[in-house]
Amino acid sequence: MASSSWNRAEGDWVTRLANALERVRDASLEERGRYEFQKWWWDDESVAATGQGNVNVDAALRDDSFRQWLAQRSKEQLPGDRAARIAALDRFHEEIQEKFEPYLSRMPHLKILRVIATIYPEASTTVCDRGMRHRLAAAMGARRGMSVAERNVWILERLEEALGPVGEGLGGLAERMALPWFLYLEVAKSREGEATETFGGKSGQVELAPLPAARRIKGLTAITGGLPLILSTLEFAKDGVTKEELIDHLRTQMTGYKTSSLGSIVSVLQSNFGVLRRAGDQYLPTVRGESLLESQDPSELSDWLLTRILGVDSAIVALRDERQMPTPELFARVKAFNPGWKTNFSPSAIVQWLRKLDVIATDEAGTASLTERGKEWADRIVWKPEPLAPEVPDLTPTETAAVVEQLAAVTLPAFESIAALVRESGNFPSAEIARLHAGIWAHQRRHFAILTGLSGSGKTLLARAYGRALAPKDLPSEQFLHTVTVQPGWYDPGALLGYANPLRDDSYVTTPFLEFVLAAAGDPVHAYTAVLDEMNLSHPEQYMAPLLSAMETGGRIDLHSEGDIFDEIPASISYPQNLVLIGTVNMDETTHGLSDKVLDRAFTMEFWDIDLSAYPRWETRGLTPALEQTVKALLGNLMDALSPSRLHFGWRVVDDVLDFLVQAEPLATSLTSQEALDGVVYAKVLPKLRGEDSPRFRDALRDCSAVLERHQLTRSLQKVADLAKDLESTGSARFWR
């Protein structure tokens, strides 16, 4: 091929390539061993542009022994025999990788092939990206299973058959080396349908061509096993297998999965990753899949994931721009790109895959950042990620087998910090907070506590304050705290976990609690606290059944049986080991007792001892000191009289008494302070007096009467006298009769 047939840009490239080949050919052994020469050698882009990032090899080049080895090795001649020549090239490639291993965490595959091309140009092409070379050879009809070197030799042999021998001199050699690149542009770029790449700028360099958001696959599906499962499946399918054989293979890797779920994973490998294809009744690796299997380098997937999967590029760009961020914030950034994502389930699956592919790393605190591979992927994103418009429907296939897996251990603040924050919310003793903390975290998975005792004693206040104290300082605490007001008549888990809508076959009726649990599953490094207020208004063993079972066994929480993903809700999730459940319990005639199934899984704390002097809101209402002292003495006396029979009251009653007196103060002409005090005790304290005939209850009524008489609360005194008469005549007494 004459040089005149090249356009100016292509001709300039061929000239640069010829000059680079000449410089290497003419360099002496001494020059090849110098740092300056090898720095140029490894960084020069005359053979091919780096494209997918730039692995820095300087750590190896600074070592004189490495440079001298390469200089000496580069002077060796290739054997004349074809098989021996290919074997020598493959061995040289392997030796360079072995030499690099002590110095680098990431192997500079493209640079290695580029340097080898300058040493042995007669056996090399300018298609130095392994995936591209693989696709080009496949497009030209090469058999599968060739080594890296054999593909180069095979491509050059086909060109020689078609065009004749290489032209004279290094110029002719450079032209023949460059020609496969242009063949790749014309043939291989559209081999698997719509191209993920576009070509321009420097010869030998590609840019990715992202699909519009509306045409992308809506997220990734998390699969147990990650990249090793993909590789083992591709290895199994490399010679072609039926779907049934493929499912049988997956069943050996993923025991316990239903056939439908395993079939969905086959679909995921086709659509999510583009590594598997169907040919008749056979499933085979795509060229991308073959390249991945050969190299085991996740970057073989970068073009597909960055251009075809919604959310992948946005996650990487967010970390490229911010350098690092907490995983919940990263989930929120990704979630914003699809209005159809109502929970963090899909964003968390994307982040998990990027972690498994060594694109994102998270530290012990759950802070995410890009790895070196991630920075290379980020360099390929030269566009602004596009969000999905709200009016565009979610076209995500429902055939998924999603498994949310733990990212890291739960990260908790120091106990001293937790205790200080809880004490700010109420006058809770440190020992009480410590008991709750130790009880909740004593088991690796069952973080479940039940707070029982006196109504109004601060159980819910403590539970919510503790939940807020577990939240990370740099994020809103309410994001990690959810309160469920339990209702009577909850007979099944649907009240907490939602259910498939029987009136609409495409809809799942979700709940705030389910969304909270899914958020916890997607962010396992932080504690998420759910407070079940008055949890025994219904039977917890009924409405909590899936949670109680999963927290005990470590199994999965089953949500529905409508397929693996239904209306953005997975069929099941692993029990989040960062989920904290705190239930509050009042025992009276309106509530249910707790079964052993519940009690065996929970840490129980009782709240009966009320220290009235520790009430934190004395002297905050503006009442006269004399009236407040009267109230303090009265309530203290009533507390002493009623507490032996557990008929006393908590701080909520104290709040109500003081608030009532504040409201009554302007009404003094109609309601004296004494009458107001009598009225509020009658309304807030006496309704709790109920019981069967027993020495303890009789003593309580007697002592209460003495207190009321001493404080001259005549109306309340008369009511207690009536209760005593009822007890005497009927054997029981109730305020309400």
GROMACS .gro file of N, CA and C in nm, residues 138-266:
model
  387
  138ALA      N    1  -1.217  -1.187   1.560
  138ALA     CA    2  -1.344  -1.259   1.544
  138ALA      C    3  -1.416  -1.214   1.418
  139ALA      N    4  -1.414  -1.082   1.391
  139ALA     CA    5  -1.480  -1.029   1.272
  139ALA      C    6  -1.414  -1.080   1.145
  140MET      N    7  -1.283  -1.110   1.150
  140MET     CA    8  -1.211  -1.158   1.033
  140MET      C    9  -1.220  -1.310   1.019
  141GLY      N   10  -1.288  -1.376   1.115
  141GLY     CA   11  -1.309  -1.520   1.104
  141GLY      C   12  -1.211  -1.605   1.181
  142ALA      N   13  -1.139  -1.549   1.277
  142ALA     CA   14  -1.041  -1.627   1.354
  142ALA      C   15  -1.112  -1.729   1.441
  143ARG      N   16  -1.045  -1.839   1.463
  143ARG     CA   17  -1.099  -1.937   1.556
  143ARG      C   18  -1.088  -1.884   1.698
  144ARG      N   19  -1.168  -1.938   1.787
  144ARG     CA   20  -1.164  -1.895   1.926
  144ARG      C   21  -1.049  -1.963   1.998
  145GLY      N   22  -1.007  -1.900   2.107
  145GLY     CA   23  -0.906  -1.961   2.193
  145GLY      C   24  -0.763  -1.926   2.159
  146MET      N   25  -0.742  -1.830   2.067
  146MET     CA   26  -0.605  -1.790   2.034
  146MET      C   27  -0.542  -1.712   2.151
  147SER      N   28  -0.411  -1.720   2.158
  147SER     CA   29  -0.340  -1.640   2.257
  147SER      C   30  -0.329  -1.496   2.209
  148VAL      N   31  -0.279  -1.408   2.297
  148VAL     CA   32  -0.264  -1.267   2.262
  148VAL      C   33  -0.174  -1.251   2.140
  149ALA      N   34  -0.060  -1.317   2.140
  149ALA     CA   35   0.035  -1.304   2.030
  149ALA      C   36  -0.018  -1.368   1.902
  150GLU      N   37  -0.084  -1.483   1.914
  150GLU     CA   38  -0.129  -1.553   1.795
  150GLU      C   39  -0.232  -1.471   1.718
  151ARG      N   40  -0.316  -1.396   1.788
  151ARG     CA   41  -0.414  -1.313   1.717
  151ARG      C   42  -0.344  -1.211   1.629
  152ASN      N   43  -0.239  -1.146   1.683
  152ASN     CA   44  -0.164  -1.049   1.603
  152ASN      C   45  -0.106  -1.115   1.478
  153VAL      N   46  -0.040  -1.227   1.500
  153VAL     CA   47   0.024  -1.296   1.387
  153VAL      C   48  -0.080  -1.339   1.285
  154TRP      N   49  -0.194  -1.392   1.333
  154TRP     CA   50  -0.299  -1.439   1.242
  154TRP      C   51  -0.356  -1.323   1.159
  155ILE      N   52  -0.380  -1.209   1.223
  155ILE     CA   53  -0.432  -1.092   1.151
  155ILE      C   54  -0.334  -1.049   1.042
  156LEU      N   55  -0.204  -1.043   1.077
  156LEU     CA   56  -0.103  -1.002   0.979
  156LEU      C   57  -0.093  -1.102   0.864
  157GLU      N   58  -0.108  -1.229   0.895
  157GLU     CA   59  -0.104  -1.330   0.789
  157GLU      C   60  -0.221  -1.314   0.692
  158ARG      N   61  -0.337  -1.282   0.745
  158ARG     CA   62  -0.453  -1.263   0.655
  158ARG      C   63  -0.431  -1.141   0.566
  159LEU      N   64  -0.369  -1.036   0.622
  159LEU     CA   65  -0.342  -0.917   0.541
  159LEU      C   66  -0.238  -0.947   0.433
  160GLU      N   67  -0.139  -1.028   0.467
  160GLU     CA   68  -0.037  -1.061   0.367
  160GLU      C   69  -0.097  -1.145   0.255
  161GLU      N   70  -0.190  -1.233   0.289
  161GLU     CA   71  -0.257  -1.311   0.186
  161GLU      C   72  -0.333  -1.221   0.089
  162ALA      N   73  -0.393  -1.114   0.144
  162ALA     CA   74  -0.476  -1.027   0.061
  162ALA      C   75  -0.395  -0.920  -0.011
  163LEU      N   76  -0.286  -0.870   0.052
  163LEU     CA   77  -0.216  -0.754  -0.001
  163LEU      C   78  -0.075  -0.784  -0.048
  164GLY      N   79  -0.025  -0.901  -0.015
  164GLY     CA   80   0.113  -0.931  -0.050
  164GLY      C   81   0.207  -0.893   0.062
  165PRO      N   82   0.338  -0.907   0.038
  165PRO     CA   83   0.437  -0.879   0.141
  165PRO      C   84   0.434  -0.733   0.185
  166VAL      N   85   0.493  -0.710   0.301
  166VAL     CA   86   0.504  -0.575   0.357
  166VAL      C   87   0.597  -0.492   0.270
  167GLY      N   88   0.565  -0.362   0.256
  167GLY     CA   89   0.649  -0.273   0.178
  167GLY      C   90   0.787  -0.257   0.240
  168GLU      N   91   0.876  -0.199   0.164
  168GLU     CA   92   1.015  -0.187   0.210
  168GLU      C   93   1.028  -0.086   0.323
  169GLY      N   94   1.127  -0.113   0.410
  169GLY     CA   95   1.164  -0.019   0.515
  169GLY      C   96   1.063  -0.013   0.628
  170LEU      N   97   1.097   0.071   0.726
  170LEU     CA   98   1.010   0.086   0.842
  170LEU      C   99   0.879   0.154   0.806
  171GLY      N  100   0.878   0.237   0.700
  171GLY     CA  101   0.754   0.300   0.657
  171GLY      C  102   0.652   0.198   0.614
  172GLY      N  103   0.696   0.100   0.534
  172GLY     CA  104   0.605  -0.005   0.491
  172GLY      C  105   0.558  -0.090   0.608
  173LEU      N  106   0.649  -0.118   0.700
  173LEU     CA  107   0.613  -0.197   0.818
  173LEU      C  108   0.511  -0.122   0.903
  174ALA      N  109   0.532   0.010   0.919
  174ALA     CA  110   0.440   0.091   0.998
  174ALA      C  111   0.301   0.092   0.934
  175GLU      N  112   0.296   0.101   0.799
  175GLU     CA  113   0.167   0.099   0.731
  175GLU      C  114   0.093  -0.032   0.758
  176ARG      N  115   0.163  -0.145   0.749
  176ARG     CA  116   0.100  -0.275   0.770
  176ARG      C  117   0.054  -0.290   0.916
  177MET      N  118   0.132  -0.238   1.009
  177MET     CA  119   0.091  -0.242   1.150
  177MET      C  120  -0.035  -0.159   1.175
  178ALA      N  121  -0.048  -0.046   1.103
  178ALA     CA  122  -0.159   0.046   1.126
  178ALA      C  123  -0.287  -0.001   1.059
  179LEU      N  124  -0.277  -0.076   0.950
  179LEU     CA  125  -0.394  -0.113   0.874
  179LEU      C  126  -0.501  -0.186   0.958
  180PRO      N  127  -0.464  -0.277   1.048
  180PRO     CA  128  -0.568  -0.344   1.128
  180PRO      C  129  -0.655  -0.248   1.208
  181TRP      N  130  -0.597  -0.134   1.248
  181TRP     CA  131  -0.678  -0.037   1.322
  181TRP      C  132  -0.794   0.014   1.235
  182PHE      N  133  -0.766   0.041   1.110
  182PHE     CA  134  -0.870   0.093   1.022
  182PHE      C  135  -0.970  -0.016   0.986
  183LEU      N  136  -0.923  -0.140   0.980
  183LEU     CA  137  -1.018  -0.249   0.963
  183LEU      C  138  -1.111  -0.259   1.084
  184TYR      N  139  -1.055  -0.238   1.201
  184TYR     CA  140  -1.137  -0.241   1.322
  184TYR      C  141  -1.244  -0.133   1.318
  185LEU      N  142  -1.207  -0.014   1.272
  185LEU     CA  143  -1.304   0.095   1.263
  185LEU      C  144  -1.420   0.057   1.173
  186GLU      N  145  -1.390  -0.010   1.062
  186GLU     CA  146  -1.493  -0.037   0.962
  186GLU      C  147  -1.575  -0.162   0.991
  187VAL      N  148  -1.515  -0.256   1.059
  187VAL     CA  149  -1.581  -0.386   1.073
  187VAL      C  150  -1.619  -0.416   1.218
  188ALA      N  151  -1.520  -0.415   1.304
  188ALA     CA  152  -1.542  -0.467   1.439
  188ALA      C  153  -1.626  -0.377   1.527
  189LYS      N  154  -1.631  -0.247   1.500
  189LYS     CA  155  -1.700  -0.157   1.591
  189LYS      C  156  -1.850  -0.184   1.597
  190SER      N  157  -1.909  -0.242   1.492
  190SER     CA  158  -2.053  -0.271   1.493
  190SER      C  159  -2.081  -0.421   1.497
  191ARG      N  160  -1.984  -0.498   1.538
  191ARG     CA  161  -1.999  -0.643   1.534
  191ARG      C  162  -2.112  -0.693   1.623
  192GLU      N  163  -2.131  -0.629   1.741
  192GLU     CA  164  -2.233  -0.676   1.835
  192GLU      C  165  -2.348  -0.578   1.843
  193GLY      N  166  -2.394  -0.529   1.730
  193GLY     CA  167  -2.506  -0.436   1.731
  193GLY      C  168  -2.455  -0.294   1.740
  194GLU      N  169  -2.531  -0.209   1.805
  194GLU     CA  170  -2.499  -0.068   1.811
  194GLU      C  171  -2.367  -0.047   1.885
  195ALA      N  172  -2.279   0.030   1.826
  195ALA     CA  173  -2.144   0.045   1.881
  195ALA      C  174  -2.146   0.119   2.013
  196THR      N  175  -2.060   0.077   2.105
  196THR     CA  176  -2.042   0.150   2.231
  196THR      C  177  -1.930   0.252   2.218
  197GLU      N  178  -1.864   0.256   2.102
  197GLU     CA  179  -1.747   0.342   2.085
  197GLU      C  180  -1.762   0.429   1.962
  198THR      N  181  -1.693   0.542   1.964
  198THR     CA  182  -1.683   0.628   1.847
  198THR      C  183  -1.536   0.657   1.826
  199PHE      N  184  -1.496   0.688   1.705
  199PHE     CA  185  -1.356   0.697   1.671
  199PHE      C  186  -1.325   0.834   1.613
  200GLY      N  187  -1.222   0.894   1.661
  200GLY     CA  188  -1.184   1.027   1.613
  200GLY      C  189  -1.066   1.078   1.691
  201GLY      N  190  -1.025   1.198   1.659
  201GLY     CA  191  -0.908   1.253   1.728
  201GLY      C  192  -0.785   1.178   1.687
  202LYS      N  193  -0.705   1.139   1.783
  202LYS     CA  194  -0.582   1.065   1.752
  202LYS      C  195  -0.614   0.932   1.689
  203SER      N  196  -0.534   0.893   1.592
  203SER     CA  197  -0.547   0.759   1.539
  203SER      C  198  -0.509   0.661   1.648
  204GLY      N  199  -0.584   0.553   1.654
  204GLY     CA  200  -0.558   0.454   1.758
  204GLY      C  201  -0.629   0.485   1.887
  205GLN      N  202  -0.712   0.589   1.890
  205GLN     CA  203  -0.782   0.626   2.014
  205GLN      C  204  -0.932   0.620   1.991
  206VAL      N  205  -1.006   0.579   2.095
  206VAL     CA  206  -1.151   0.569   2.086
  206VAL      C  207  -1.214   0.651   2.197
  207GLU      N  208  -1.336   0.692   2.174
  207GLU     CA  209  -1.418   0.752   2.277
  207GLU      C  210  -1.547   0.672   2.286
  208LEU      N  211  -1.604   0.669   2.406
  208LEU     CA  212  -1.728   0.596   2.424
  208LEU      C  213  -1.846   0.676   2.371
  209ALA      N  214  -1.947   0.605   2.325
  209ALA     CA  215  -2.068   0.667   2.270
  209ALA      C  216  -2.186   0.629   2.359
  210PRO      N  217  -2.220   0.712   2.456
  210PRO     CA  218  -2.326   0.675   2.552
  210PRO      C  219  -2.465   0.678   2.488
  211LEU      N  220  -2.547   0.582   2.523
  211LEU     CA  221  -2.686   0.585   2.481
  211LEU      C  222  -2.762   0.689   2.562
  212PRO      N  223  -2.868   0.747   2.508
  212PRO     CA  224  -2.954   0.835   2.587
  212PRO      C  225  -3.013   0.759   2.706
  213ALA      N  226  -3.046   0.832   2.810
  213ALA     CA  227  -3.097   0.768   2.932
  213ALA      C  228  -3.220   0.682   2.905
  214ALA      N  229  -3.308   0.730   2.819
  214ALA     CA  230  -3.433   0.658   2.793
  214ALA      C  231  -3.409   0.523   2.727
  215ARG      N  232  -3.295   0.504   2.663
  215ARG     CA  233  -3.268   0.379   2.592
  215ARG      C  234  -3.176   0.286   2.670
  216ARG      N  235  -3.136   0.327   2.787
  216ARG     CA  236  -3.046   0.243   2.866
  216ARG      C  237  -3.124   0.142   2.950
  217ILE      N  238  -3.054   0.036   2.989
  217ILE     CA  239  -3.109  -0.060   3.085
  217ILE      C  240  -3.110   0.009   3.220
  218LYS      N  241  -3.221  -0.003   3.292
  218LYS     CA  242  -3.241   0.074   3.414
  218LYS      C  243  -3.176   0.005   3.535
  219GLY      N  244  -3.047   0.018   3.544
  219GLY     CA  245  -2.976  -0.033   3.661
  219GLY      C  246  -2.916  -0.171   3.641
  220LEU      N  247  -2.839  -0.212   3.740
  220LEU     CA  248  -2.775  -0.344   3.742
  220LEU      C  249  -2.842  -0.433   3.844
  221THR      N  250  -2.830  -0.561   3.824
  221THR     CA  251  -2.885  -0.658   3.917
  221THR      C  252  -2.771  -0.719   3.998
  222ALA      N  253  -2.781  -0.708   4.131
  222ALA     CA  254  -2.679  -0.769   4.217
  222ALA      C  255  -2.694  -0.921   4.215
  223ILE      N  256  -2.584  -0.991   4.198
  223ILE     CA  257  -2.585  -1.137   4.191
  223ILE      C  258  -2.485  -1.192   4.291
  224THR      N  259  -2.530  -1.286   4.371
  224THR     CA  260  -2.438  -1.351   4.463
  224THR      C  261  -2.323  -1.415   4.384
  225GLY      N  262  -2.201  -1.391   4.425
  225GLY     CA  263  -2.086  -1.449   4.355
  225GLY      C  264  -2.010  -1.350   4.272
  226GLY      N  265  -2.079  -1.244   4.225
  226GLY     CA  266  -2.013  -1.135   4.155
  226GLY      C  267  -1.936  -1.180   4.032
  227LEU      N  268  -1.818  -1.119   4.012
  227LEU     CA  269  -1.737  -1.146   3.893
  227LEU      C  270  -1.694  -1.292   3.884
  228PRO      N  271  -1.653  -1.360   3.992
  228PRO     CA  272  -1.617  -1.501   3.979
  228PRO      C  273  -1.731  -1.587   3.923
  229LEU      N  274  -1.856  -1.556   3.959
  229LEU     CA  275  -1.968  -1.632   3.904
  229LEU      C  276  -1.979  -1.607   3.754
  230ILE      N  277  -1.962  -1.482   3.711
  230ILE     CA  278  -1.968  -1.452   3.568
  230ILE      C  279  -1.859  -1.529   3.493
  231LEU      N  280  -1.737  -1.528   3.547
  231LEU     CA  281  -1.626  -1.596   3.480
  231LEU      C  282  -1.648  -1.746   3.473
  232SER      N  283  -1.696  -1.805   3.582
  232SER     CA  284  -1.718  -1.951   3.580
  232SER      C  285  -1.829  -1.987   3.482
  233THR      N  286  -1.930  -1.901   3.471
  233THR     CA  287  -2.039  -1.927   3.377
  233THR      C  288  -1.990  -1.916   3.233
  234LEU      N  289  -1.907  -1.815   3.204
  234LEU     CA  290  -1.851  -1.801   3.070
  234LEU      C  291  -1.761  -1.919   3.035
  235GLU      N  292  -1.682  -1.964   3.132
  235GLU     CA  293  -1.596  -2.081   3.109
  235GLU      C  294  -1.680  -2.203   3.076
  236PHE      N  295  -1.790  -2.220   3.149
  236PHE     CA  296  -1.877  -2.335   3.126
  236PHE      C  297  -1.942  -2.328   2.988
  237ALA      N  298  -1.974  -2.206   2.944
  237ALA     CA  299  -2.049  -2.189   2.819
  237ALA      C  300  -1.960  -2.166   2.698
  238LYS      N  301  -1.828  -2.172   2.710
  238LYS     CA  302  -1.739  -2.127   2.602
  238LYS      C  303  -1.752  -2.211   2.475
  239ASP      N  304  -1.796  -2.335   2.488
  239ASP     CA  305  -1.813  -2.419   2.369
  239ASP      C  306  -1.960  -2.433   2.329
  240GLY      N  307  -2.048  -2.360   2.397
  240GLY     CA  308  -2.189  -2.364   2.365
  240GLY      C  309  -2.265  -2.461   2.454
  241VAL      N  310  -2.370  -2.415   2.520
  241VAL     CA  311  -2.452  -2.499   2.607
  241VAL      C  312  -2.598  -2.456   2.590
  242THR      N  313  -2.689  -2.547   2.623
  242THR     CA  314  -2.831  -2.511   2.622
  242THR      C  315  -2.864  -2.432   2.748
  243LYS      N  316  -2.980  -2.369   2.746
  243LYS     CA  317  -3.021  -2.294   2.864
  243LYS      C  318  -3.038  -2.385   2.985
  244GLU      N  319  -3.091  -2.504   2.963
  244GLU     CA  320  -3.109  -2.600   3.073
  244GLU      C  321  -2.974  -2.638   3.134
  245GLU      N  322  -2.874  -2.660   3.048
  245GLU     CA  323  -2.740  -2.693   3.099
  245GLU      C  324  -2.681  -2.574   3.176
  246LEU      N  325  -2.706  -2.454   3.124
  246LEU     CA  326  -2.655  -2.335   3.190
  246LEU      C  327  -2.720  -2.318   3.327
  247ILE      N  328  -2.850  -2.340   3.335
  247ILE     CA  329  -2.920  -2.330   3.463
  247ILE      C  330  -2.871  -2.437   3.561
  248ASP      N  331  -2.846  -2.558   3.511
  248ASP     CA  332  -2.793  -2.664   3.599
  248ASP      C  333  -2.656  -2.624   3.654
  249HIS      N  334  -2.574  -2.561   3.569
  249HIS     CA  335  -2.444  -2.513   3.616
  249HIS      C  336  -2.462  -2.406   3.724
  250LEU      N  337  -2.550  -2.310   3.700
  250LEU     CA  338  -2.573  -2.204   3.798
  250LEU      C  339  -2.627  -2.260   3.929
  251ARG      N  340  -2.706  -2.367   3.920
  251ARG     CA  341  -2.762  -2.426   4.042
  251ARG      C  342  -2.651  -2.481   4.132
  252THR      N  343  -2.543  -2.529   4.072
  252THR     CA  344  -2.431  -2.577   4.154
  252THR      C  345  -2.358  -2.462   4.222
  253GLN      N  346  -2.367  -2.341   4.164
  253GLN     CA  347  -2.300  -2.225   4.220
  253GLN      C  348  -2.389  -2.150   4.319
  254MET      N  349  -2.522  -2.162   4.301
  254MET     CA  350  -2.617  -2.082   4.379
  254MET      C  351  -2.726  -2.176   4.432
  255THR      N  352  -2.690  -2.257   4.529
  255THR     CA  353  -2.784  -2.354   4.583
  255THR      C  354  -2.900  -2.283   4.651
  256GLY      N  355  -3.017  -2.338   4.636
  256GLY     CA  356  -3.134  -2.281   4.700
  256GLY      C  357  -3.214  -2.187   4.612
  257TYR      N  358  -3.160  -2.149   4.497
  257TYR     CA  359  -3.232  -2.059   4.407
  257TYR      C  360  -3.332  -2.138   4.322
  258LYS      N  361  -3.447  -2.075   4.298
  258LYS     CA  362  -3.547  -2.136   4.211
  258LYS      C  363  -3.499  -2.133   4.066
  259THR      N  364  -3.556  -2.226   3.987
  259THR     CA  365  -3.519  -2.232   3.846
  259THR      C  366  -3.548  -2.100   3.776
  260SER      N  367  -3.660  -2.036   3.811
  260SER     CA  368  -3.694  -1.908   3.748
  260SER      C  369  -3.590  -1.801   3.779
  261SER      N  370  -3.539  -1.802   3.901
  261SER     CA  371  -3.436  -1.704   3.938
  261SER      C  372  -3.306  -1.731   3.864
  262LEU      N  373  -3.270  -1.858   3.849
  262LEU     CA  374  -3.148  -1.892   3.776
  262LEU      C  375  -3.161  -1.856   3.629
  263GLY      N  376  -3.281  -1.875   3.574
  263GLY     CA  377  -3.304  -1.832   3.437
  263GLY      C  378  -3.293  -1.681   3.422
  264SER      N  379  -3.333  -1.610   3.525
  264SER     CA  380  -3.321  -1.464   3.521
  264SER      C  381  -3.175  -1.421   3.519
  265ILE      N  382  -3.089  -1.496   3.587
  265ILE     CA  383  -2.947  -1.461   3.588
  265ILE      C  384  -2.888  -1.476   3.449
  266VAL      N  385  -2.934  -1.577   3.374
  266VAL     CA  386  -2.891  -1.591   3.235
  266VAL      C  387  -2.926  -1.464   3.158
   0.00000   0.00000   0.00000
